[in-house]
Short mmCIF file of N, CA and C in Angstrom, two decimals:
data_model
loop_
_atom_site.label_atom_id
_atom_site.label_comp_id
_atom_site.label_asym_id
_atom_site.label_seq_id
_atom_site.Cartn_x
_atom_site.Cartn_y
_atom_site.Cartn_z
N MET N 183 -26.31 56.92 116.98
CA MET N 183 -26.09 55.51 116.72
C MET N 183 -25.06 54.96 117.71
N ILE N 184 -25.37 53.85 118.31
CA ILE N 184 -24.47 53.22 119.27
C ILE N 184 -23.73 52.10 118.55
N PHE N 185 -22.41 52.11 118.70
CA PHE N 185 -21.57 51.08 118.09
C PHE N 185 -21.17 50.09 119.16
N ILE N 186 -21.55 48.84 118.98
CA ILE N 186 -21.19 47.79 119.92
C ILE N 186 -20.08 46.95 119.28
N MET N 187 -18.98 46.83 119.99
CA MET N 187 -17.85 46.07 119.47
C MET N 187 -18.09 44.57 119.64
N THR N 188 -17.58 43.81 118.67
CA THR N 188 -17.70 42.36 118.69
C THR N 188 -16.41 41.74 119.20
N ASP N 189 -16.45 40.42 119.41
CA ASP N 189 -15.23 39.71 119.80
C ASP N 189 -14.14 39.92 118.76
N GLU N 190 -14.51 39.93 117.49
CA GLU N 190 -13.53 40.13 116.41
C GLU N 190 -12.91 41.52 116.49
N ASP N 191 -13.70 42.52 116.83
CA ASP N 191 -13.17 43.89 116.96
C ASP N 191 -12.11 43.96 118.06
N TYR N 192 -12.42 43.37 119.21
CA TYR N 192 -11.46 43.38 120.31
C TYR N 192 -10.21 42.56 119.96
N MET N 193 -10.41 41.43 119.26
CA MET N 193 -9.27 40.61 118.89
C MET N 193 -8.39 41.35 117.87
N ARG N 194 -8.97 42.15 117.02
CA ARG N 194 -8.15 42.94 116.09
C ARG N 194 -7.23 43.90 116.85
N ILE N 195 -7.71 44.44 117.94
CA ILE N 195 -6.88 45.32 118.77
C ILE N 195 -5.77 44.51 119.43
N ALA N 196 -6.10 43.31 119.89
CA ALA N 196 -5.06 42.43 120.45
C ALA N 196 -4.03 42.09 119.38
N LEU N 197 -4.49 41.88 118.16
CA LEU N 197 -3.55 41.62 117.05
C LEU N 197 -2.64 42.81 116.77
N GLN N 198 -3.15 44.02 116.94
CA GLN N 198 -2.30 45.21 116.79
C GLN N 198 -1.18 45.18 117.83
N GLU N 199 -1.51 44.78 119.04
CA GLU N 199 -0.50 44.65 120.09
C GLU N 199 0.51 43.57 119.72
N ALA N 200 0.03 42.46 119.19
CA ALA N 200 0.92 41.36 118.79
C ALA N 200 1.86 41.81 117.67
N GLU N 201 1.34 42.57 116.72
CA GLU N 201 2.18 43.09 115.63
C GLU N 201 3.25 44.03 116.17
N ALA N 202 2.88 44.86 117.13
CA ALA N 202 3.87 45.76 117.76
C ALA N 202 4.93 44.96 118.49
N ALA N 203 4.54 43.87 119.14
CA ALA N 203 5.51 43.01 119.82
C ALA N 203 6.50 42.44 118.81
N ALA N 204 6.00 41.97 117.68
CA ALA N 204 6.88 41.41 116.64
C ALA N 204 7.87 42.46 116.15
N GLU N 205 7.41 43.67 115.97
CA GLU N 205 8.30 44.76 115.52
C GLU N 205 9.40 45.03 116.54
N GLU N 206 9.13 44.73 117.80
CA GLU N 206 10.11 44.93 118.88
C GLU N 206 10.96 43.68 119.10
N GLY N 207 10.77 42.65 118.27
CA GLY N 207 11.55 41.43 118.41
C GLY N 207 11.00 40.46 119.44
N GLU N 208 9.81 40.72 119.94
CA GLU N 208 9.16 39.84 120.91
C GLU N 208 8.28 38.84 120.18
N ILE N 209 8.01 37.71 120.79
CA ILE N 209 7.06 36.77 120.22
C ILE N 209 5.72 37.49 120.13
N PRO N 210 5.09 37.47 118.95
CA PRO N 210 3.91 38.30 118.71
C PRO N 210 2.63 37.79 119.37
N VAL N 211 2.48 38.17 120.62
CA VAL N 211 1.26 37.88 121.36
C VAL N 211 0.75 39.20 121.91
N GLY N 212 -0.54 39.43 121.72
CA GLY N 212 -1.18 40.63 122.23
C GLY N 212 -2.40 40.27 123.05
N ALA N 213 -2.73 41.15 123.99
CA ALA N 213 -3.88 40.90 124.88
C ALA N 213 -4.63 42.20 125.13
N VAL N 214 -5.94 42.05 125.28
CA VAL N 214 -6.82 43.18 125.58
C VAL N 214 -7.79 42.71 126.66
N ILE N 215 -8.01 43.56 127.67
CA ILE N 215 -9.02 43.25 128.69
C ILE N 215 -10.11 44.29 128.60
N VAL N 216 -11.34 43.77 128.58
CA VAL N 216 -12.54 44.58 128.43
C VAL N 216 -13.39 44.44 129.69
N HIS N 217 -13.85 45.58 130.20
CA HIS N 217 -14.73 45.61 131.36
C HIS N 217 -15.98 46.37 130.97
N GLU N 218 -17.10 45.68 130.98
CA GLU N 218 -18.39 46.30 130.65
C GLU N 218 -18.34 47.06 129.32
N GLY N 219 -17.72 46.46 128.32
CA GLY N 219 -17.68 47.03 126.98
C GLY N 219 -16.58 48.05 126.74
N THR N 220 -15.77 48.33 127.75
CA THR N 220 -14.70 49.32 127.63
C THR N 220 -13.35 48.63 127.78
N ILE N 221 -12.43 48.95 126.89
CA ILE N 221 -11.07 48.42 127.01
C ILE N 221 -10.38 49.12 128.17
N ILE N 222 -9.94 48.33 129.14
CA ILE N 222 -9.25 48.90 130.30
C ILE N 222 -7.76 48.54 130.31
N ALA N 223 -7.36 47.62 129.42
CA ALA N 223 -5.94 47.26 129.35
C ALA N 223 -5.66 46.65 127.99
N ARG N 224 -4.50 47.00 127.47
CA ARG N 224 -3.99 46.36 126.25
C ARG N 224 -2.49 46.22 126.43
N ALA N 225 -1.98 45.07 126.02
CA ALA N 225 -0.56 44.78 126.29
C ALA N 225 -0.03 43.78 125.28
N ARG N 226 1.29 43.62 125.31
CA ARG N 226 1.97 42.68 124.42
C ARG N 226 3.14 42.06 125.18
N ASN N 227 3.67 40.99 124.62
CA ASN N 227 4.83 40.36 125.22
C ASN N 227 5.97 41.36 125.36
N ALA N 228 6.68 41.27 126.47
CA ALA N 228 7.83 42.14 126.72
C ALA N 228 8.94 41.39 127.44
N ASN N 229 8.89 40.06 127.40
CA ASN N 229 9.84 39.28 128.20
C ASN N 229 11.25 39.28 127.65
N ARG N 230 11.42 39.32 126.35
CA ARG N 230 12.78 39.28 125.79
C ARG N 230 13.54 40.56 126.11
N ALA N 231 12.96 41.69 125.84
CA ALA N 231 13.65 42.97 126.07
C ALA N 231 13.90 43.22 127.56
N SER N 232 12.99 42.76 128.40
CA SER N 232 13.12 43.01 129.84
C SER N 232 13.89 41.91 130.57
N HIS N 233 14.21 40.82 129.84
CA HIS N 233 14.89 39.67 130.45
C HIS N 233 14.10 39.15 131.65
N ASP N 234 12.77 39.11 131.46
CA ASP N 234 11.87 38.71 132.53
C ASP N 234 10.85 37.73 131.96
N PRO N 235 10.92 36.46 132.33
CA PRO N 235 10.03 35.46 131.75
C PRO N 235 8.55 35.64 132.11
N THR N 236 8.24 36.52 133.06
CA THR N 236 6.85 36.74 133.45
C THR N 236 6.17 37.86 132.67
N ARG N 237 6.88 38.49 131.77
CA ARG N 237 6.31 39.65 131.05
C ARG N 237 5.52 39.22 129.80
N HIS N 238 4.65 38.23 129.96
CA HIS N 238 3.77 37.80 128.88
C HIS N 238 2.62 38.81 128.74
N ALA N 239 2.06 38.88 127.55
CA ALA N 239 0.99 39.83 127.25
C ALA N 239 -0.17 39.71 128.24
N GLU N 240 -0.56 38.48 128.55
CA GLU N 240 -1.69 38.28 129.44
C GLU N 240 -1.42 38.85 130.83
N LEU N 241 -0.23 38.58 131.36
CA LEU N 241 0.11 39.09 132.70
C LEU N 241 0.23 40.61 132.70
N GLU N 242 0.81 41.15 131.64
CA GLU N 242 0.90 42.61 131.53
C GLU N 242 -0.50 43.23 131.54
N ALA N 243 -1.41 42.64 130.77
CA ALA N 243 -2.78 43.16 130.69
C ALA N 243 -3.51 42.99 132.02
N ILE N 244 -3.32 41.86 132.69
CA ILE N 244 -3.97 41.63 133.98
C ILE N 244 -3.49 42.66 135.00
N ARG N 245 -2.19 42.94 135.02
CA ARG N 245 -1.67 43.95 135.95
C ARG N 245 -2.29 45.32 135.69
N LEU N 246 -2.36 45.69 134.42
CA LEU N 246 -2.94 46.99 134.06
C LEU N 246 -4.42 47.06 134.41
N ALA N 247 -5.15 45.99 134.13
CA ALA N 247 -6.59 45.98 134.41
C ALA N 247 -6.86 46.02 135.91
N ALA N 248 -6.11 45.25 136.69
CA ALA N 248 -6.29 45.26 138.15
C ALA N 248 -6.00 46.64 138.71
N SER N 249 -4.98 47.28 138.16
CA SER N 249 -4.66 48.65 138.60
C SER N 249 -5.78 49.62 138.22
N ALA N 250 -6.30 49.47 137.01
CA ALA N 250 -7.37 50.37 136.55
C ALA N 250 -8.63 50.22 137.40
N LEU N 251 -8.94 49.00 137.78
CA LEU N 251 -10.14 48.75 138.59
C LEU N 251 -9.88 48.83 140.08
N LYS N 252 -8.58 48.93 140.44
CA LYS N 252 -8.18 48.94 141.85
C LYS N 252 -8.74 47.71 142.58
N ASN N 253 -8.57 46.56 141.89
CA ASN N 253 -9.08 45.30 142.44
C ASN N 253 -8.33 44.16 141.76
N GLU N 254 -7.87 43.19 142.55
CA GLU N 254 -7.18 42.04 141.96
C GLU N 254 -8.16 41.05 141.34
N ARG N 255 -9.44 41.20 141.59
CA ARG N 255 -10.47 40.35 141.01
C ARG N 255 -11.05 41.05 139.78
N LEU N 256 -10.97 40.37 138.67
CA LEU N 256 -11.46 40.93 137.41
C LEU N 256 -12.71 40.16 136.96
N VAL N 257 -13.65 40.00 137.89
CA VAL N 257 -14.79 39.11 137.68
C VAL N 257 -15.71 39.53 136.53
N ALA N 258 -15.77 40.78 136.21
CA ALA N 258 -16.66 41.24 135.14
C ALA N 258 -15.88 41.50 133.85
N CYS N 259 -14.70 40.91 133.74
CA CYS N 259 -13.81 41.21 132.61
C CYS N 259 -13.71 40.06 131.62
N GLU N 260 -13.38 40.46 130.39
CA GLU N 260 -13.10 39.52 129.32
C GLU N 260 -11.67 39.76 128.86
N LEU N 261 -10.95 38.68 128.64
CA LEU N 261 -9.56 38.77 128.16
C LEU N 261 -9.51 38.21 126.75
N PHE N 262 -9.04 39.02 125.82
CA PHE N 262 -8.83 38.62 124.43
C PHE N 262 -7.33 38.46 124.23
N VAL N 263 -6.90 37.29 123.79
CA VAL N 263 -5.48 37.06 123.59
C VAL N 263 -5.27 36.30 122.29
N THR N 264 -4.22 36.68 121.57
CA THR N 264 -4.00 36.14 120.23
C THR N 264 -3.51 34.71 120.22
N LYS N 265 -2.93 34.23 121.34
CA LYS N 265 -2.43 32.86 121.41
C LYS N 265 -2.84 32.27 122.75
N GLU N 266 -3.16 31.01 122.75
CA GLU N 266 -3.58 30.31 123.95
C GLU N 266 -2.57 30.51 125.08
N PRO N 267 -3.03 30.90 126.24
CA PRO N 267 -2.14 31.14 127.38
C PRO N 267 -1.39 29.89 127.84
N CYS N 268 -0.17 30.13 128.34
CA CYS N 268 0.65 29.08 128.94
C CYS N 268 0.13 28.81 130.36
N ALA N 269 0.75 27.86 131.06
CA ALA N 269 0.32 27.52 132.41
C ALA N 269 0.43 28.70 133.37
N MET N 270 1.51 29.48 133.26
CA MET N 270 1.70 30.63 134.13
C MET N 270 0.56 31.63 133.95
N CYS N 271 0.27 31.95 132.70
CA CYS N 271 -0.77 32.94 132.42
C CYS N 271 -2.16 32.39 132.73
N ALA N 272 -2.37 31.12 132.43
CA ALA N 272 -3.66 30.50 132.74
C ALA N 272 -3.92 30.53 134.24
N GLY N 273 -2.89 30.28 135.03
CA GLY N 273 -3.03 30.36 136.48
C GLY N 273 -3.43 31.76 136.93
N ALA N 274 -2.82 32.76 136.34
CA ALA N 274 -3.16 34.15 136.68
C ALA N 274 -4.59 34.48 136.27
N ILE N 275 -5.03 33.95 135.15
CA ILE N 275 -6.41 34.18 134.69
C ILE N 275 -7.39 33.60 135.70
N VAL N 276 -7.10 32.39 136.18
CA VAL N 276 -7.95 31.76 137.19
C VAL N 276 -7.94 32.59 138.48
N HIS N 277 -6.76 32.98 138.94
CA HIS N 277 -6.66 33.76 140.19
C HIS N 277 -7.35 35.11 140.06
N ALA N 278 -7.30 35.72 138.90
CA ALA N 278 -7.94 37.02 138.70
C ALA N 278 -9.45 36.90 138.54
N ARG N 279 -9.93 35.68 138.36
CA ARG N 279 -11.37 35.40 138.20
C ARG N 279 -11.94 36.05 136.93
N ILE N 280 -11.13 36.07 135.88
CA ILE N 280 -11.61 36.63 134.61
C ILE N 280 -12.81 35.80 134.14
N ARG N 281 -13.87 36.49 133.78
CA ARG N 281 -15.14 35.84 133.45
C ARG N 281 -15.09 35.08 132.15
N ARG N 282 -14.43 35.67 131.15
CA ARG N 282 -14.47 35.11 129.79
C ARG N 282 -13.11 35.27 129.15
N LEU N 283 -12.62 34.19 128.53
CA LEU N 283 -11.32 34.17 127.87
C LEU N 283 -11.52 33.85 126.40
N ILE N 284 -11.12 34.76 125.53
CA ILE N 284 -11.30 34.62 124.09
C ILE N 284 -9.91 34.49 123.48
N ILE N 285 -9.69 33.37 122.76
CA ILE N 285 -8.36 33.01 122.26
C ILE N 285 -8.35 32.96 120.74
N GLY N 286 -7.29 33.52 120.14
CA GLY N 286 -7.11 33.42 118.70
C GLY N 286 -6.60 32.05 118.30
N ALA N 287 -5.30 31.83 118.44
CA ALA N 287 -4.65 30.59 117.99
C ALA N 287 -4.40 29.63 119.15
N ARG N 288 -4.56 28.37 118.88
CA ARG N 288 -4.18 27.34 119.86
C ARG N 288 -2.66 27.25 119.94
N ASP N 289 -2.15 26.82 121.10
CA ASP N 289 -0.72 26.59 121.28
C ASP N 289 -0.53 25.12 121.60
N GLU N 290 -0.13 24.37 120.58
CA GLU N 290 -0.01 22.91 120.71
C GLU N 290 1.23 22.47 121.47
N LYS N 291 2.08 23.41 121.90
CA LYS N 291 3.26 23.06 122.69
C LYS N 291 3.14 23.48 124.15
N TYR N 292 2.51 24.62 124.41
CA TYR N 292 2.46 25.17 125.77
C TYR N 292 1.06 25.53 126.24
N GLY N 293 0.06 25.40 125.39
CA GLY N 293 -1.28 25.86 125.72
C GLY N 293 -1.86 25.20 126.97
N ALA N 294 -2.36 26.03 127.88
CA ALA N 294 -2.88 25.53 129.15
C ALA N 294 -4.37 25.79 129.31
N CYS N 295 -5.05 25.88 128.18
CA CYS N 295 -6.51 26.08 128.21
C CYS N 295 -7.21 24.96 127.46
N GLY N 296 -6.53 23.82 127.38
CA GLY N 296 -7.11 22.65 126.75
C GLY N 296 -6.25 21.97 125.72
N SER N 297 -5.30 22.69 125.11
CA SER N 297 -4.48 22.07 124.06
C SER N 297 -3.45 21.10 124.60
N VAL N 298 -2.72 21.48 125.64
CA VAL N 298 -1.71 20.62 126.27
C VAL N 298 -2.12 20.33 127.71
N LEU N 299 -2.40 21.38 128.44
CA LEU N 299 -2.86 21.31 129.83
C LEU N 299 -4.24 21.95 129.92
N SER N 300 -4.89 21.71 131.04
CA SER N 300 -6.20 22.35 131.27
C SER N 300 -6.18 23.06 132.61
N VAL N 301 -5.53 24.20 132.64
CA VAL N 301 -5.56 25.03 133.84
C VAL N 301 -6.85 25.84 133.80
N CYS N 302 -7.01 26.66 132.77
CA CYS N 302 -8.30 27.31 132.56
C CYS N 302 -9.23 26.21 132.05
N GLY N 303 -10.37 26.09 132.64
CA GLY N 303 -11.29 25.04 132.24
C GLY N 303 -11.25 23.84 133.15
N ASN N 304 -10.37 23.84 134.15
CA ASN N 304 -10.27 22.72 135.07
C ASN N 304 -11.33 22.87 136.16
N GLU N 305 -12.29 21.97 136.17
CA GLU N 305 -13.41 22.03 137.11
C GLU N 305 -12.97 21.86 138.57
N LYS N 306 -11.77 21.36 138.81
CA LYS N 306 -11.28 21.18 140.19
C LYS N 306 -10.83 22.51 140.81
N LEU N 307 -10.59 23.51 139.97
CA LEU N 307 -10.14 24.81 140.49
C LEU N 307 -11.34 25.63 140.93
N ASN N 308 -11.07 26.66 141.73
CA ASN N 308 -12.15 27.46 142.30
C ASN N 308 -12.81 28.41 141.30
N HIS N 309 -12.22 28.58 140.13
CA HIS N 309 -12.82 29.46 139.11
C HIS N 309 -12.57 28.85 137.74
N VAL N 310 -13.60 28.86 136.93
CA VAL N 310 -13.49 28.35 135.56
C VAL N 310 -14.05 29.42 134.62
N PRO N 311 -13.18 30.09 133.87
CA PRO N 311 -13.69 31.09 132.93
C PRO N 311 -14.38 30.42 131.74
N GLU N 312 -15.28 31.15 131.13
CA GLU N 312 -15.82 30.71 129.85
C GLU N 312 -14.69 30.86 128.84
N ILE N 313 -14.46 29.85 128.01
CA ILE N 313 -13.36 29.88 127.04
C ILE N 313 -13.92 29.78 125.64
N VAL N 314 -13.47 30.70 124.78
CA VAL N 314 -13.86 30.71 123.38
C VAL N 314 -12.58 30.64 122.55
N PHE N 315 -12.46 29.62 121.73
CA PHE N 315 -11.30 29.46 120.85
C PHE N 315 -11.64 29.90 119.43
N GLY N 316 -10.60 30.33 118.70
CA GLY N 316 -10.71 30.49 117.25
C GLY N 316 -11.17 31.84 116.74
N VAL N 317 -11.21 32.86 117.57
CA VAL N 317 -11.60 34.19 117.09
C VAL N 317 -10.39 34.79 116.38
N LEU N 318 -10.54 35.04 115.09
CA LEU N 318 -9.46 35.49 114.20
C LEU N 318 -8.26 34.55 114.29
N GLU N 319 -8.56 33.27 114.33
CA GLU N 319 -7.53 32.24 114.45
C GLU N 319 -6.53 32.29 113.29
N ASN N 320 -7.01 32.43 112.07
CA ASN N 320 -6.10 32.45 110.91
C ASN N 320 -5.11 33.61 111.00
N GLU N 321 -5.59 34.79 111.35
CA GLU N 321 -4.73 35.97 111.45
C GLU N 321 -3.70 35.79 112.57
N SER N 322 -4.15 35.27 113.70
CA SER N 322 -3.26 35.06 114.85
C SER N 322 -2.19 34.02 114.53
N SER N 323 -2.61 32.92 113.92
CA SER N 323 -1.67 31.86 113.57
C SER N 323 -0.66 32.32 112.53
N LEU N 324 -1.14 33.07 111.54
CA LEU N 324 -0.26 33.56 110.48
C LEU N 324 0.82 34.48 111.04
N LEU N 325 0.44 35.36 111.94
CA LEU N 325 1.41 36.29 112.54
C LEU N 325 2.50 35.50 113.28
N LEU N 326 2.11 34.51 114.03
CA LEU N 326 3.09 33.69 114.76
C LEU N 326 3.98 32.91 113.79
N ARG N 327 3.37 32.30 112.80
CA ARG N 327 4.12 31.50 111.82
C ARG N 327 5.14 32.37 111.08
N GLN N 328 4.72 33.56 110.63
CA GLN N 328 5.63 34.46 109.92
C GLN N 328 6.78 34.90 110.81
N PHE N 329 6.50 35.18 112.07
CA PHE N 329 7.53 35.60 113.00
C PHE N 329 8.60 34.52 113.15
N PHE N 330 8.18 33.29 113.38
CA PHE N 330 9.14 32.21 113.58
C PHE N 330 9.86 31.83 112.29
N GLU N 331 9.20 31.93 111.15
CA GLU N 331 9.88 31.69 109.87
C GLU N 331 10.98 32.72 109.65
N GLU N 332 10.67 33.97 109.94
CA GLU N 332 11.67 35.04 109.78
C GLU N 332 12.82 34.84 110.77
N LEU N 333 12.50 34.45 111.98
CA LEU N 333 13.52 34.20 112.99
C LEU N 333 14.45 33.08 112.54
N ARG N 334 13.90 32.00 112.05
CA ARG N 334 14.73 30.89 111.55
C ARG N 334 15.55 31.32 110.33
N HIS N 335 14.94 32.07 109.45
CA HIS N 335 15.63 32.54 108.24
C HIS N 335 16.83 33.42 108.61
N ASN N 336 16.65 34.32 109.55
CA ASN N 336 17.72 35.22 109.96
C ASN N 336 18.83 34.51 110.70
N LYS N 337 18.52 33.43 111.41
CA LYS N 337 19.55 32.67 112.12
C LYS N 337 20.39 31.86 111.15
N ILE N 338 19.78 31.47 110.04
CA ILE N 338 20.50 30.67 109.04
C ILE N 338 21.54 31.52 108.33
N ARG N 339 21.24 32.76 108.10
CA ARG N 339 22.16 33.64 107.37
C ARG N 339 23.37 34.01 108.16
#
């Protein structure tokens, strides 16, 4: 019997990465890159611990995937991410030529895939990935909401 993973299956793995990020005190964002049905990269935010604003889950995953494929072009890849990418990450997605971008929760403050800006999805750019919103959106949103509620609660005390 052959088991074919769905978008929800891959997003659950990205959510595992996001949960691990939260446990490490990072904003809970996780990313998974799939090439021809195989996970070639999984990553989470690491910018707070590393004091590096570029260590977002998406960029970490893109670096790992490019290294695994030995190619900066990820044309046959899909990126699953629990929160809509920011402008920095969206730019990297375009440059990497990722074929398909699957997003859990929208980011109404920084989202650059249609919510605030349109970096991914901008027809004027040389590459436009297919974008799918809302895969495990409730789970992704809840994880973010709980993280920030706990952060605010702990700062008050």
